[in-house]
Amino acid sequence: MKVRLLLFCLFITGILRAQVSDTAVLLPSVTVVYEEDEAQILWRKLSENWPLYQKQSFQSAKLYTRQTSDNNEVAFEQVSNIYLNDNQWFQEVEAFKDYDLPAADFGNNIEFQASFSFQGDYDFNQGVDQGTFSKYPYSKFENQCIEPLNRMIDVEYASSPIAGIMDRNALSHYTFEIVSRWESDSSEHVTLFFTPRKNRTGWVGQVEVDTRDYRIKQFEGAIGDMEILQHFSTTDLFYVDHQKLGWANGAQQVEFWLTEVNRIPSMTNKPRNLVAMIPDQELQGTDFWAQYRPKDDKLDAWTARQDSIIRYLNSDEYLDSADAVYNEFHWYEPLVSGVGYRKRSEGTQFFYSPLIGQFNVFGVGGWRWIPFAYGTKRFQNDQKLNITGRLNYGLTNADTKGSFGATYTYAPLRNASWSVNVGNDYQQITQSVDLTGLFARSNFIEKTFTEVYHRFEWYNGFYTRLGFEYSTRESIENLDLGNDIFGSLTPPQPFETYTVGQISAEILIRPYQRYYLKGRRKIVLSSKWPDFRIVFKQGIPNLLNSDVRYSKYEFILEDYMPSNRFGFSHYRVASGGFLNDPSTVRFIEYKWFRGGDYFLYTHPLYTFQNLPETFATPEVYFMANATHHFEGFLLNRIPLIRKLKLNAAMGASILSIPSRSLMHLETYVGAERKIKLWDQPVRLGMYYGLLPDYMNPGYRIKIGMDFKDTFLDRWNF
């Protein structure tokens, strides 16, 4: 195609105050010819038709998915019916097969775990099994809906958003080249190669195009260590009927095939926010899988062998024999591995900690002996009973403490449970202190307690946790801290022993909460709406000699907000206080605000980075924390910086306590880089404080790290 630009240049004598010159020169016309690149012309025609093809999707289909490795091993395979409902996919799993062999576990394994969290909010889904989608994220159809032809944001295999091949700015992001042509009986076909321009991040690959209707037939592309092949349908509808996703040079692959498109009966009476239904695994016959599984002799032979192994390893006969070996007593177990008993066919397990793990050198008052035991019983209807017990004996003070707890989950679909905790132990007043103050003995008290809690989800997204606590709280000022490593930090706070009788209610409202069902269990995903949380605690005076009379409240609003082009944001807003006279409240019940840490960027939604010190107050407070990650929107526009694959971030926090005339405002900016550690997406960052103007030494520049929640497909902050 040629674009002709005709330039007419006429030189006309000026007319000034009715005076006209007697000379005029007429320049000849000039034709300038510009010939556009042929590949760009093809892309423009594709882009003209692209919006029309995007609208020609399907409403239902049969989906077969499998995940394999380069040595012809299958991780899982699955057959589902999928339906498009209110622009969201619903997945009804018909059959699922997990080829992961059950661990033999004859009792010769040692496992260490540790965790710490700055989040003070109660997790209503704590202890709930995350199900199949957590173990195999690509068994969820939504996670397979990759659109390399459109712009993609917040993807784990790229440090910044990826411009799509059919994105409106694709010509400035990619170079295109026609590498081959061929003809069929009815049309001409073209292979269009594309690669990112210099200092750009994007796909490298090619698309096959039918020039009869300028329709893409197949996409092949790669970015980083991920490769994808998408074959598009040849029917009137436009959709991906086969996709192969691979990474680590083909070491792992996930494929799906769509059949029976728009021939699956529509769903009726489906709850609006139900994303998927997965039955408990049943061993299907080979004939069932053969009707969906593409023919592959090597994979078929491997799955046939694996089927027989899995059947045996899941049999009660094998489980009982393995458990019998596990249950045999050996002399070294009480010393290094612990003593355990289990019978998996009946859902029973018990464990007693080994001697090597029963001593705490950092205990209150010095060395402490802390043997621990737990037992579980899972019933056939998925009800579950958990029991834990811990002894806490101080070698220096010869003081015996301990606790006992039991939780009975009686309605898994309602996330409903009863919990009872009793004991006499040393407990932290708060975890909202900096790292040095976390172990300071001023942060510990002695507490004798009885607690009862009931958790229930009344309807989707509406949770309550009702509780009753009766406890006695004492100072540890008379405890001998001579051998205590942290005893020299800050001494225990003296106060008069008092008794607490308290009822509590916590309400969580999560509108339009998305979830899926796995057998009799409900696995919660997320919501596009904010979480609304209300917490109320009422001290009851004279109840069994209770000394407290207070009404403590807190309102919390938090949300995650993604944007197609500008990145994503997190925010959390909280306000609370006491309805009664604050001067009558004991300091242990105060609201605590965590001071900043030297050089450490802590969770920005729950902590402050530049608060000079940790403090507590019974007064009414208001706090708001927010972060935003630009995901390449800013730094990718700077040519030299773009090579570093950095992302810009910013944040702000505010704390206001009107009665104390306190107003703390802090802002900061940061540069972040995404990496992978053992297949876990990790984000490293360095942050610079802008406000307040004065900060303690070591508070201005900080480093931080975040791990992506691959189950919810989002970062924590």
XYZ file of C-alpha atoms in Angstrom:
717
model
C 0.000 0.000 0.000
C 1.293 3.422 -0.874
C 0.368 6.597 0.892
C 0.599 9.559 -1.393
C 1.160 12.922 0.168
C 0.567 15.758 -2.284
C 2.246 19.015 -1.241
C 0.998 22.195 -2.872
C 3.316 25.115 -2.182
C 2.093 28.474 -3.446
C 4.181 31.548 -2.876
C 1.827 34.528 -2.922
C 2.898 38.068 -2.596
C 1.772 39.704 0.631
C -0.854 42.255 0.754
C -0.041 45.050 3.161
C -2.309 48.074 3.495
C -3.850 47.515 0.069
C -0.421 47.293 -1.641
C 0.188 44.252 -3.902
C 3.564 43.428 -5.463
C 3.737 42.960 -9.178
C 5.616 39.619 -9.011
C 4.425 36.102 -8.054
C 6.134 32.694 -8.294
C 4.098 29.461 -8.443
C 6.061 26.398 -7.289
C 5.257 23.061 -8.974
C 3.450 20.301 -7.034
C 5.600 17.615 -5.413
C 4.487 14.009 -4.757
C 6.153 12.207 -1.801
C 5.701 8.433 -1.666
C 5.973 6.539 1.654
C 5.818 2.736 1.555
C 4.816 1.145 4.906
C 6.404 -2.102 6.040
C 4.404 -5.117 4.853
C 4.419 -6.778 8.286
C 3.043 -3.638 9.906
C 0.268 -3.488 7.309
C -0.670 -7.069 8.203
C -0.663 -6.221 11.915
C -2.953 -3.234 11.315
C -5.473 -5.423 9.520
C -5.323 -7.937 12.356
C -5.851 -5.183 14.916
C -8.912 -3.935 13.044
C -10.548 -7.364 13.292
C -9.261 -8.236 16.760
C -12.068 -6.546 18.780
C -14.657 -8.468 16.753
C -12.993 -11.847 17.314
C -12.689 -11.231 21.052
C -16.472 -11.007 21.287
C -16.950 -14.406 19.621
C -16.217 -16.582 22.642
C -18.058 -19.642 23.957
C -20.359 -20.208 26.928
C -19.691 -23.827 27.937
C -17.393 -26.736 27.091
C -15.864 -29.995 28.234
C -12.308 -29.445 29.502
C -9.548 -32.035 29.777
C -6.393 -30.885 31.591
C -3.169 -32.629 32.495
C 0.219 -31.652 33.891
C 3.254 -33.639 32.747
C 7.043 -33.594 32.969
C 9.755 -34.157 30.381
C 10.262 -37.759 31.540
C 6.671 -38.664 30.592
C 5.317 -38.538 34.123
C 1.856 -37.132 34.854
C 1.229 -34.982 37.931
C -2.553 -34.864 37.520
C -5.298 -35.125 34.947
C -8.790 -33.767 35.176
C -12.094 -33.686 33.289
C -14.394 -30.719 33.918
C -17.448 -28.970 32.598
C -16.867 -25.215 32.392
C -19.517 -22.515 32.127
C -19.286 -18.763 31.618
C -21.587 -17.048 34.088
C -21.601 -13.272 34.720
C -18.206 -12.985 32.984
C -16.736 -15.532 35.410
C -15.889 -19.145 34.767
C -17.520 -21.872 36.800
C -15.787 -25.245 36.802
C -17.584 -28.473 37.634
C -14.957 -31.192 37.983
C -16.256 -34.531 36.781
C -13.138 -36.551 37.598
C -9.710 -35.783 39.041
C -6.697 -38.050 39.342
C -3.657 -37.121 41.426
C -0.617 -39.174 40.392
C 1.476 -37.905 43.282
C 2.360 -41.024 45.230
C 1.327 -40.894 48.901
C 4.392 -40.512 51.089
C 5.395 -43.789 52.683
C 6.467 -41.981 55.894
C 7.492 -44.859 58.098
C 8.406 -42.444 60.872
C 12.030 -41.688 59.960
C 11.463 -38.073 58.900
C 12.266 -34.937 60.894
C 10.487 -31.678 60.148
C 11.126 -28.168 61.465
C 8.632 -25.323 61.157
C 8.611 -21.720 62.303
C 6.339 -18.788 61.587
C 5.784 -15.193 62.636
C 3.178 -12.672 61.576
C 2.624 -8.964 62.086
C -1.081 -9.404 61.313
C -3.175 -9.100 64.443
C -6.515 -9.855 62.791
C -8.097 -13.240 63.376
C -8.064 -15.506 60.315
C -11.520 -17.042 59.939
C -10.169 -19.616 57.483
C -7.290 -20.688 59.713
C -6.613 -24.402 59.528
C -8.908 -24.959 56.540
C -7.528 -27.245 53.846
C -6.772 -25.194 50.708
C -7.598 -28.111 48.472
C -6.682 -29.098 44.933
C -6.261 -25.588 43.528
C -3.540 -24.904 46.091
C -1.511 -28.013 45.285
C -2.063 -27.771 41.514
C -2.859 -24.132 40.613
C -3.286 -24.968 36.926
C -6.087 -27.403 37.681
C -8.135 -24.218 38.037
C -9.287 -23.156 34.569
C -9.055 -19.441 35.388
C -5.305 -19.837 35.944
C -4.950 -21.339 32.473
C -6.727 -18.437 30.786
C -3.531 -16.771 29.610
C -3.975 -14.077 26.967
C -0.632 -13.268 25.314
C -2.449 -11.367 22.570
C -3.648 -8.842 25.174
C -1.790 -6.891 27.827
C -1.072 -8.937 30.963
C -0.246 -7.542 34.411
C 1.184 -8.986 37.636
C 2.370 -12.233 36.077
C 4.842 -14.304 38.058
C 7.081 -15.040 35.063
C 7.795 -11.358 34.297
C 8.968 -8.469 36.471
C 6.579 -5.996 34.828
C 3.369 -6.007 32.740
C 3.663 -7.654 29.337
C 2.422 -5.844 26.246
C 0.167 -8.089 24.176
C 0.789 -8.796 20.502
C -2.534 -7.171 19.654
C -2.190 -4.406 22.237
C -2.854 -0.957 20.825
C 0.782 0.047 21.420
C 2.253 -3.179 20.051
C 3.970 -1.481 17.077
C 6.038 0.662 19.437
C 6.830 -2.340 21.636
C 7.536 -5.096 19.083
C 9.125 -5.497 15.692
C 7.208 -7.667 13.213
C 8.420 -9.627 10.216
C 6.707 -11.940 7.740
C 8.846 -15.078 7.635
C 6.781 -17.452 5.494
C 3.742 -17.755 3.234
C 1.794 -20.717 1.942
C -1.495 -21.380 0.246
C -4.305 -23.821 0.890
C -7.311 -24.659 -1.240
C -9.296 -21.726 0.042
C -6.907 -19.136 1.418
C -3.412 -17.765 1.843
C -1.563 -18.154 5.131
C 1.220 -16.059 6.640
C 3.590 -16.597 9.569
C 4.216 -13.312 11.365
C 7.300 -13.269 13.608
C 7.576 -10.810 16.510
C 10.233 -9.845 19.032
C 10.471 -7.015 21.604
C 12.258 -3.872 20.581
C 15.514 -2.953 22.261
C 15.233 -2.560 26.052
C 11.658 -3.870 26.004
C 10.208 -6.911 27.765
C 7.766 -9.063 25.860
C 7.022 -12.188 23.885
C 9.294 -13.730 21.287
C 7.515 -15.969 18.824
C 5.145 -16.102 15.885
C 1.493 -16.247 14.902
C -0.068 -18.029 11.966
C -2.608 -15.884 10.132
C -5.327 -16.705 7.617
C -5.325 -13.699 5.269
C -8.778 -14.547 3.953
C -10.395 -13.092 7.062
C -7.243 -11.897 8.881
C -7.800 -14.353 11.687
C -5.083 -15.746 13.962
C -4.914 -19.535 13.790
C -2.063 -20.257 16.216
C 0.185 -18.439 18.659
C 3.633 -19.625 19.750
C 5.627 -17.485 22.139
C 8.139 -17.454 24.958
C 9.104 -15.094 27.736
C 11.776 -15.913 30.277
C 11.683 -19.656 30.902
C 8.005 -19.964 29.986
C 6.689 -21.087 26.606
C 3.119 -21.190 25.400
C 1.345 -22.600 22.371
C -2.273 -21.726 21.670
C -4.299 -23.193 18.818
C -7.481 -21.328 17.976
C -10.728 -22.850 16.800
C -11.636 -23.079 13.113
C -15.374 -22.712 13.738
C -17.431 -19.545 13.674
C -16.502 -18.935 17.312
C -13.027 -17.711 18.232
C -11.418 -19.405 21.247
C -8.390 -21.463 22.280
C -9.274 -25.122 21.769
C -5.819 -26.445 22.705
C -3.115 -24.874 24.856
C 0.294 -26.093 25.946
C 2.063 -24.174 28.694
C 5.635 -25.132 29.529
C 8.441 -23.796 31.673
C 11.976 -24.696 32.775
C 12.891 -25.663 29.199
C 9.969 -28.029 28.928
C 10.643 -29.810 32.222
C 7.015 -29.141 33.234
C 4.007 -28.766 30.946
C 0.304 -28.135 31.417
C -2.065 -28.781 28.520
C -5.783 -28.523 27.988
C -8.224 -29.454 25.245
C -11.769 -28.153 24.800
C -14.549 -30.262 23.298
C -18.349 -30.206 23.186
C -18.278 -26.423 22.946
C -21.672 -24.847 23.724
C -23.214 -28.316 23.990
C -23.093 -28.590 27.793
C -26.478 -27.858 29.417
C -26.469 -24.545 31.244
C -26.137 -24.508 35.021
C -29.264 -23.918 37.069
C -29.521 -22.794 40.688
C -25.761 -22.348 41.014
C -24.726 -20.015 43.831
C -23.446 -16.830 42.259
C -19.964 -16.863 43.771
C -19.300 -20.590 43.585
C -16.259 -20.955 41.311
C -15.855 -24.731 41.148
C -17.020 -28.063 42.511
C -14.490 -30.860 42.949
C -15.559 -34.310 44.126
C -13.405 -36.392 46.422
C -11.011 -38.409 44.310
C -12.385 -41.670 42.988
C -10.307 -44.122 40.999
C -11.841 -44.146 37.515
C -11.245 -46.946 35.040
C -8.895 -46.620 32.080
C -11.845 -46.523 29.662
C -13.113 -43.319 31.252
C -9.843 -41.435 30.778
C -9.224 -42.871 27.309
C -12.250 -41.038 25.892
C -10.720 -37.666 26.825
C -6.978 -38.291 26.929
C -5.124 -37.635 23.631
C -3.337 -40.724 22.404
C 0.257 -40.953 23.654
C 1.772 -44.421 23.967
C 4.483 -43.433 26.453
C 2.135 -41.513 28.734
C -0.510 -44.219 28.507
C 2.000 -46.870 29.571
C 3.226 -44.737 32.476
C -0.277 -43.928 33.754
C -1.280 -47.607 33.576
C 1.658 -48.570 35.802
C 1.034 -45.649 38.122
C -2.642 -46.514 38.481
C -1.863 -49.891 39.970
C 0.705 -48.379 42.344
C -1.696 -45.670 43.534
C -4.474 -48.180 44.090
C -2.170 -50.192 46.321
C -0.739 -47.203 48.206
C -4.246 -45.910 48.938
C -5.571 -49.256 50.093
C -6.349 -49.772 53.771
C -4.117 -52.834 53.667
C -1.039 -50.813 52.719
C -1.841 -47.857 55.002
C -2.311 -50.155 57.975
C 0.974 -51.954 57.239
C 2.871 -48.654 56.932
C 1.236 -47.361 60.099
C 2.218 -50.548 61.918
C 5.868 -49.849 61.067
C 5.458 -46.209 62.112
C 3.877 -47.241 65.414
C 6.756 -49.552 66.372
C 8.711 -48.113 69.282
C 12.465 -47.457 68.905
C 14.793 -46.365 71.660
C 15.910 -43.195 69.836
C 12.399 -41.819 69.239
C 11.960 -40.082 72.628
C 15.350 -38.432 72.072
C 15.441 -37.183 68.468
C 12.293 -37.915 66.424
C 9.404 -38.013 68.862
C 6.918 -40.730 69.687
C 3.938 -41.090 67.393
C 0.932 -43.252 66.730
C -1.425 -43.181 63.776
C -4.058 -45.163 61.945
C -4.815 -43.300 58.733
C -7.618 -45.616 57.664
C -9.478 -44.372 60.760
C -8.209 -40.762 60.627
C -6.357 -40.996 63.953
C -2.942 -39.528 64.803
C -0.949 -38.718 67.970
C 2.519 -37.226 68.465
C 4.768 -36.404 71.439
C 7.733 -34.084 70.888
C 11.337 -35.385 71.139
C 13.623 -34.479 74.019
C 15.961 -32.559 71.701
C 13.173 -30.060 71.010
C 11.820 -29.740 74.539
C 14.133 -27.029 75.879
C 13.818 -23.293 75.311
C 16.921 -21.279 76.102
C 15.007 -18.027 75.440
C 12.234 -18.776 77.940
C 10.976 -16.374 80.590
C 13.321 -16.746 83.558
C 15.942 -18.675 81.591
C 15.960 -22.309 80.478
C 12.539 -23.934 80.317
C 11.402 -27.498 79.651
C 8.438 -27.460 77.220
C 7.284 -30.934 76.122
C 4.443 -30.806 73.613
C 1.826 -33.300 72.397
C -1.064 -33.231 69.956
C -3.706 -35.602 68.639
C -6.183 -35.468 65.748
C -9.220 -37.449 64.757
C -10.894 -36.984 61.358
C -14.303 -38.549 60.922
C -15.845 -39.900 57.724
C -18.107 -36.860 57.386
C -15.002 -34.588 57.469
C -15.686 -33.464 61.021
C -12.424 -33.141 62.914
C -11.144 -33.009 66.497
C -7.758 -31.452 67.358
C -6.245 -31.644 70.850
C -2.982 -30.009 71.971
C -1.162 -29.908 75.291
C 2.032 -28.230 76.454
C 3.961 -28.276 79.728
C 6.204 -25.304 80.566
C 8.605 -25.875 83.476
C 11.250 -23.307 84.477
C 14.574 -24.781 85.595
C 15.655 -21.607 87.403
C 12.442 -20.718 89.241
C 11.042 -24.270 89.487
C 7.703 -22.889 88.245
C 5.318 -25.212 86.436
C 3.089 -23.760 83.744
C 1.212 -25.193 80.794
C -1.846 -25.115 78.565
C -4.401 -27.398 76.953
C -6.567 -26.765 73.900
C -9.221 -28.589 71.905
C -10.998 -27.642 68.663
C -13.923 -29.541 67.200
C -14.917 -28.712 63.609
C -18.498 -29.917 63.389
C -19.684 -28.367 60.083
C -16.864 -28.074 57.504
C -19.088 -26.417 54.871
C -19.909 -23.691 57.405
C -16.343 -23.448 58.715
C -17.993 -24.018 62.086
C -16.072 -25.051 65.189
C -15.939 -24.933 68.972
C -12.620 -24.212 70.705
C -11.643 -24.480 74.372
C -8.330 -23.327 75.863
C -7.296 -23.580 79.513
C -3.976 -23.060 81.227
C -1.547 -21.069 83.305
C 1.366 -19.682 81.310
C 3.536 -16.694 80.447
C 2.084 -14.756 77.531
C 3.029 -11.710 75.513
C 0.999 -8.583 76.028
C 1.231 -7.751 72.326
C 3.163 -8.612 69.173
C 2.835 -4.997 68.005
C 6.340 -4.108 69.172
C 9.640 -3.836 67.356
C 11.898 -6.863 67.170
C 13.987 -5.911 70.198
C 10.880 -5.355 72.300
C 9.212 -8.570 71.181
C 11.222 -10.632 73.690
C 11.607 -7.915 76.325
C 10.259 -9.132 79.659
C 8.190 -5.951 79.989
C 6.068 -7.500 77.247
C 5.208 -10.612 79.309
C 2.675 -11.352 82.026
C 1.509 -14.482 83.839
C -1.994 -15.476 82.791
C -4.328 -18.146 84.194
C -7.148 -18.540 81.715
C -10.202 -20.376 80.451
C -11.401 -19.467 76.957
C -14.303 -20.710 74.839
C -14.861 -19.670 71.202
C -17.443 -20.490 68.558
C -16.739 -19.816 64.868
C -19.459 -19.957 62.197
C -20.143 -18.786 58.631
C -23.842 -17.935 58.574
C -23.969 -17.420 54.832
C -21.340 -16.929 52.179
C -18.932 -14.221 53.301
C -20.562 -13.482 56.685
C -18.532 -14.863 59.603
C -18.823 -14.535 63.358
C -16.536 -15.562 66.184
C -18.094 -15.386 69.633
C -15.962 -15.849 72.714
C -15.848 -15.913 76.485
C -12.692 -15.443 78.539
C -12.137 -15.746 82.255
C -8.570 -15.069 83.347
C -6.306 -13.778 86.070
C -3.369 -11.581 85.073
C -0.273 -11.138 87.219
C 3.013 -9.306 86.889
C 6.232 -11.329 86.616
C 8.251 -8.706 88.514
C 9.044 -11.200 91.302
C 10.365 -13.823 88.916
C 14.112 -14.522 89.033
C 15.447 -13.312 85.654
C 19.122 -13.795 86.474
C 19.641 -16.427 83.764
C 17.244 -14.807 81.300
C 18.953 -13.753 78.045
C 16.391 -10.987 77.466
C 15.976 -10.012 81.110
C 18.317 -7.038 80.726
C 16.355 -5.409 77.880
C 13.517 -3.924 79.923
C 12.319 -5.183 83.316
C 8.788 -6.550 83.818
C 6.096 -3.977 84.503
C 4.662 -4.084 88.037
C 0.875 -3.979 88.363
C -1.780 -5.242 90.732
C -3.147 -8.699 89.978
C -6.662 -8.523 88.554
C -9.356 -10.805 87.136
C -10.989 -10.497 83.714
C -14.445 -11.762 82.778
C -14.992 -10.881 79.148
C -17.275 -11.703 76.240
C -16.243 -10.896 72.686
C -17.741 -10.814 69.220
C -15.904 -10.496 65.935
C -17.751 -10.110 62.636
C -16.209 -10.387 59.189
C -18.236 -9.342 56.149
C -16.695 -10.250 52.795
C -19.234 -9.344 50.081
C -19.444 -11.609 47.031
C -16.821 -13.989 48.410
C -15.652 -16.490 45.791
C -15.124 -20.102 46.825
C -15.112 -23.680 45.615
C -16.244 -26.978 47.090
C -13.982 -29.996 47.557
C -16.161 -32.851 48.685
C -17.737 -31.686 51.960
C -15.227 -28.891 52.425
C -15.492 -25.242 51.408
C -12.298 -23.519 50.234
C -12.443 -19.717 50.201
C -10.679 -17.791 47.428
C -11.162 -14.010 47.500
C -13.530 -11.167 46.740
C -13.413 -8.078 44.555
C -14.970 -6.140 47.429
C -13.277 -4.922 50.626
C -13.335 -6.879 53.871
C -15.385 -5.235 56.639
C -14.459 -6.308 60.156
C -16.021 -5.356 63.496
C -14.499 -6.370 66.840
C -16.172 -5.792 70.199
C -15.070 -6.855 73.695
C -17.122 -6.306 76.828
C -15.645 -6.640 80.290
C -18.229 -7.902 82.800
C -17.684 -6.622 86.357
C -18.334 -8.892 89.354
C -18.615 -11.992 87.183
C -16.713 -14.555 89.278
C -14.890 -11.633 90.940
C -14.092 -9.929 87.633
C -12.415 -6.533 88.144
C -12.943 -5.010 84.686
C -15.664 -2.863 83.196
C -14.873 -1.775 79.667
C -16.380 -1.756 76.187
C -13.682 -1.992 73.529
C -14.482 -1.646 69.827
C -12.630 -1.618 66.535
C -13.711 -1.112 62.908
C -11.467 -2.302 60.071
C -11.717 -1.941 56.301
C -9.150 -3.486 53.956
C -8.902 -4.312 50.280
C -6.713 -5.254 47.347
C -7.285 -3.281 44.130
C -5.672 -4.366 40.839
C -5.523 -2.108 37.788
C -5.028 -3.178 34.194
C -2.325 -0.601 33.473
C -1.272 1.189 36.631
C -0.344 -1.756 38.873
C -2.162 -2.651 42.090
C -2.853 -1.234 45.535
C -3.463 -2.450 49.073
C -5.066 -0.387 51.795
C -6.228 -0.864 55.369
C -8.213 1.601 57.477
C -8.902 1.058 61.182
C -10.435 3.010 64.023
C -11.258 2.054 67.577
C -11.274 2.903 71.243
C -13.275 2.411 74.431
C -16.860 3.477 75.069
C -16.157 3.863 78.791
C -13.783 6.251 80.562
C -10.306 5.382 79.168
C -8.663 6.146 82.512
C -10.311 3.048 84.028
C -8.755 0.671 81.478
C -5.704 -1.440 82.446
C -2.657 -0.923 80.223
C -2.710 -4.550 79.049
C -6.029 -3.890 77.258
C -4.669 -0.799 75.435
C -4.305 -0.552 71.693
C -0.629 -0.953 70.792
C 1.185 0.731 67.914
C 4.415 -0.762 66.693
C 7.530 1.368 66.325
C 9.794 1.075 63.297
C 12.773 -1.273 62.966
C 16.288 -0.403 61.915
C 16.707 -0.956 58.167
C 13.837 -3.485 58.088
C 10.733 -2.775 56.007
C 7.932 -4.532 57.887
C 4.390 -5.294 56.733
C 3.217 -1.793 55.707
C -0.506 -2.483 56.236
C -0.125 -3.373 59.919
C 3.000 -1.501 61.021
C 4.611 1.909 60.737
C 8.071 2.242 59.225
C 9.118 5.488 60.924
C 7.178 5.662 64.172
C 9.911 6.621 66.689
C 8.856 4.125 69.368
C 6.248 1.564 70.314
C 3.462 2.911 72.521
C -0.071 2.064 73.646
C -3.185 4.093 74.350
C -6.805 3.608 75.465
C -7.868 6.712 73.540
C -9.826 6.817 70.294
C -7.508 6.386 67.332
C -7.611 6.410 63.547
C -5.010 4.806 61.301
C -4.759 4.223 57.569
C -2.070 2.393 55.608
C -1.788 2.120 51.838
C 0.731 0.908 49.270
C 0.792 1.029 45.495
C 3.013 -0.942 43.125
C 3.285 0.492 39.602
C 4.356 -2.818 38.015
C 6.548 -1.213 35.373
C 4.155 1.614 34.520
C 6.759 4.255 35.456
C 10.243 2.741 35.263
C 9.611 0.829 32.037
C 9.318 4.169 30.271
C 12.929 5.073 31.066
C 15.262 3.373 28.522
C 18.292 2.724 30.739
C 16.338 1.891 33.890
C 14.156 -0.512 31.922
C 17.078 -2.930 31.606
C 17.173 -3.413 35.385
C 13.591 -4.805 35.399
C 12.724 -2.729 38.435
C 9.265 -1.685 39.552
C 8.389 1.492 41.412
C 6.352 1.482 44.607
C 5.087 4.054 47.049
C 3.204 4.048 50.307
C 1.797 6.190 53.057
C 0.564 5.711 56.613
C -1.249 7.984 59.007
C -1.972 7.681 62.723
C -4.187 10.134 64.553
C -5.044 10.213 68.278
C -7.002 13.465 68.755
C -7.010 13.408 72.569
C -3.204 13.388 72.561
C -2.939 15.875 69.667
C -0.913 13.224 67.891
C -0.745 13.205 64.117
C 1.887 10.962 62.544
C 2.235 10.908 58.757
C 4.836 8.945 56.853
C 5.397 8.461 53.139
C 7.997 6.510 51.234
C 8.967 5.378 47.763
C 10.758 2.227 46.699
C 12.285 0.188 43.910
C 11.441 -3.510 43.725
C 12.577 -6.529 41.761
C 10.773 -9.852 41.333
C 12.738 -13.087 41.447
C 12.036 -16.767 42.003
C 13.345 -18.848 44.896
C 12.684 -22.571 44.448
C 9.680 -21.808 42.192
C 8.299 -19.374 44.791
C 7.733 -15.811 43.452
C 9.578 -13.367 45.711
C 9.739 -9.579 45.614
C 12.779 -7.770 46.988
C 12.659 -4.049 47.638
C 14.580 -1.039 48.879
C 12.574 1.870 50.248
C 13.332 5.509 51.057
C 11.333 7.487 53.605
C 10.154 10.945 52.514
C 8.106 11.995 55.534
C 8.460 12.834 58.356
C 11.386 15.168 57.777
C 13.266 13.882 60.811
C 13.758 10.152 61.334
C 15.846 8.129 63.727
C 19.162 6.903 62.282
C 18.624 3.732 60.266
C 14.954 4.483 59.589
C 15.287 6.439 56.312
C 16.443 3.586 54.035
C 14.987 0.117 54.477
C 14.985 -3.249 52.769
C 12.062 -5.650 52.580
C 10.834 -8.916 51.111
C 7.434 -10.322 50.226
C 6.320 -13.783 49.101
C 3.452 -14.088 46.659
C 0.378 -15.990 47.777
C 0.056 -18.307 44.783
C -3.250 -19.666 46.076
C -4.941 -16.236 46.028
C -2.657 -15.097 43.166
C -1.676 -11.876 44.893
C 1.117 -10.325 46.942
C 0.643 -9.785 50.670
C 1.320 -6.044 50.413
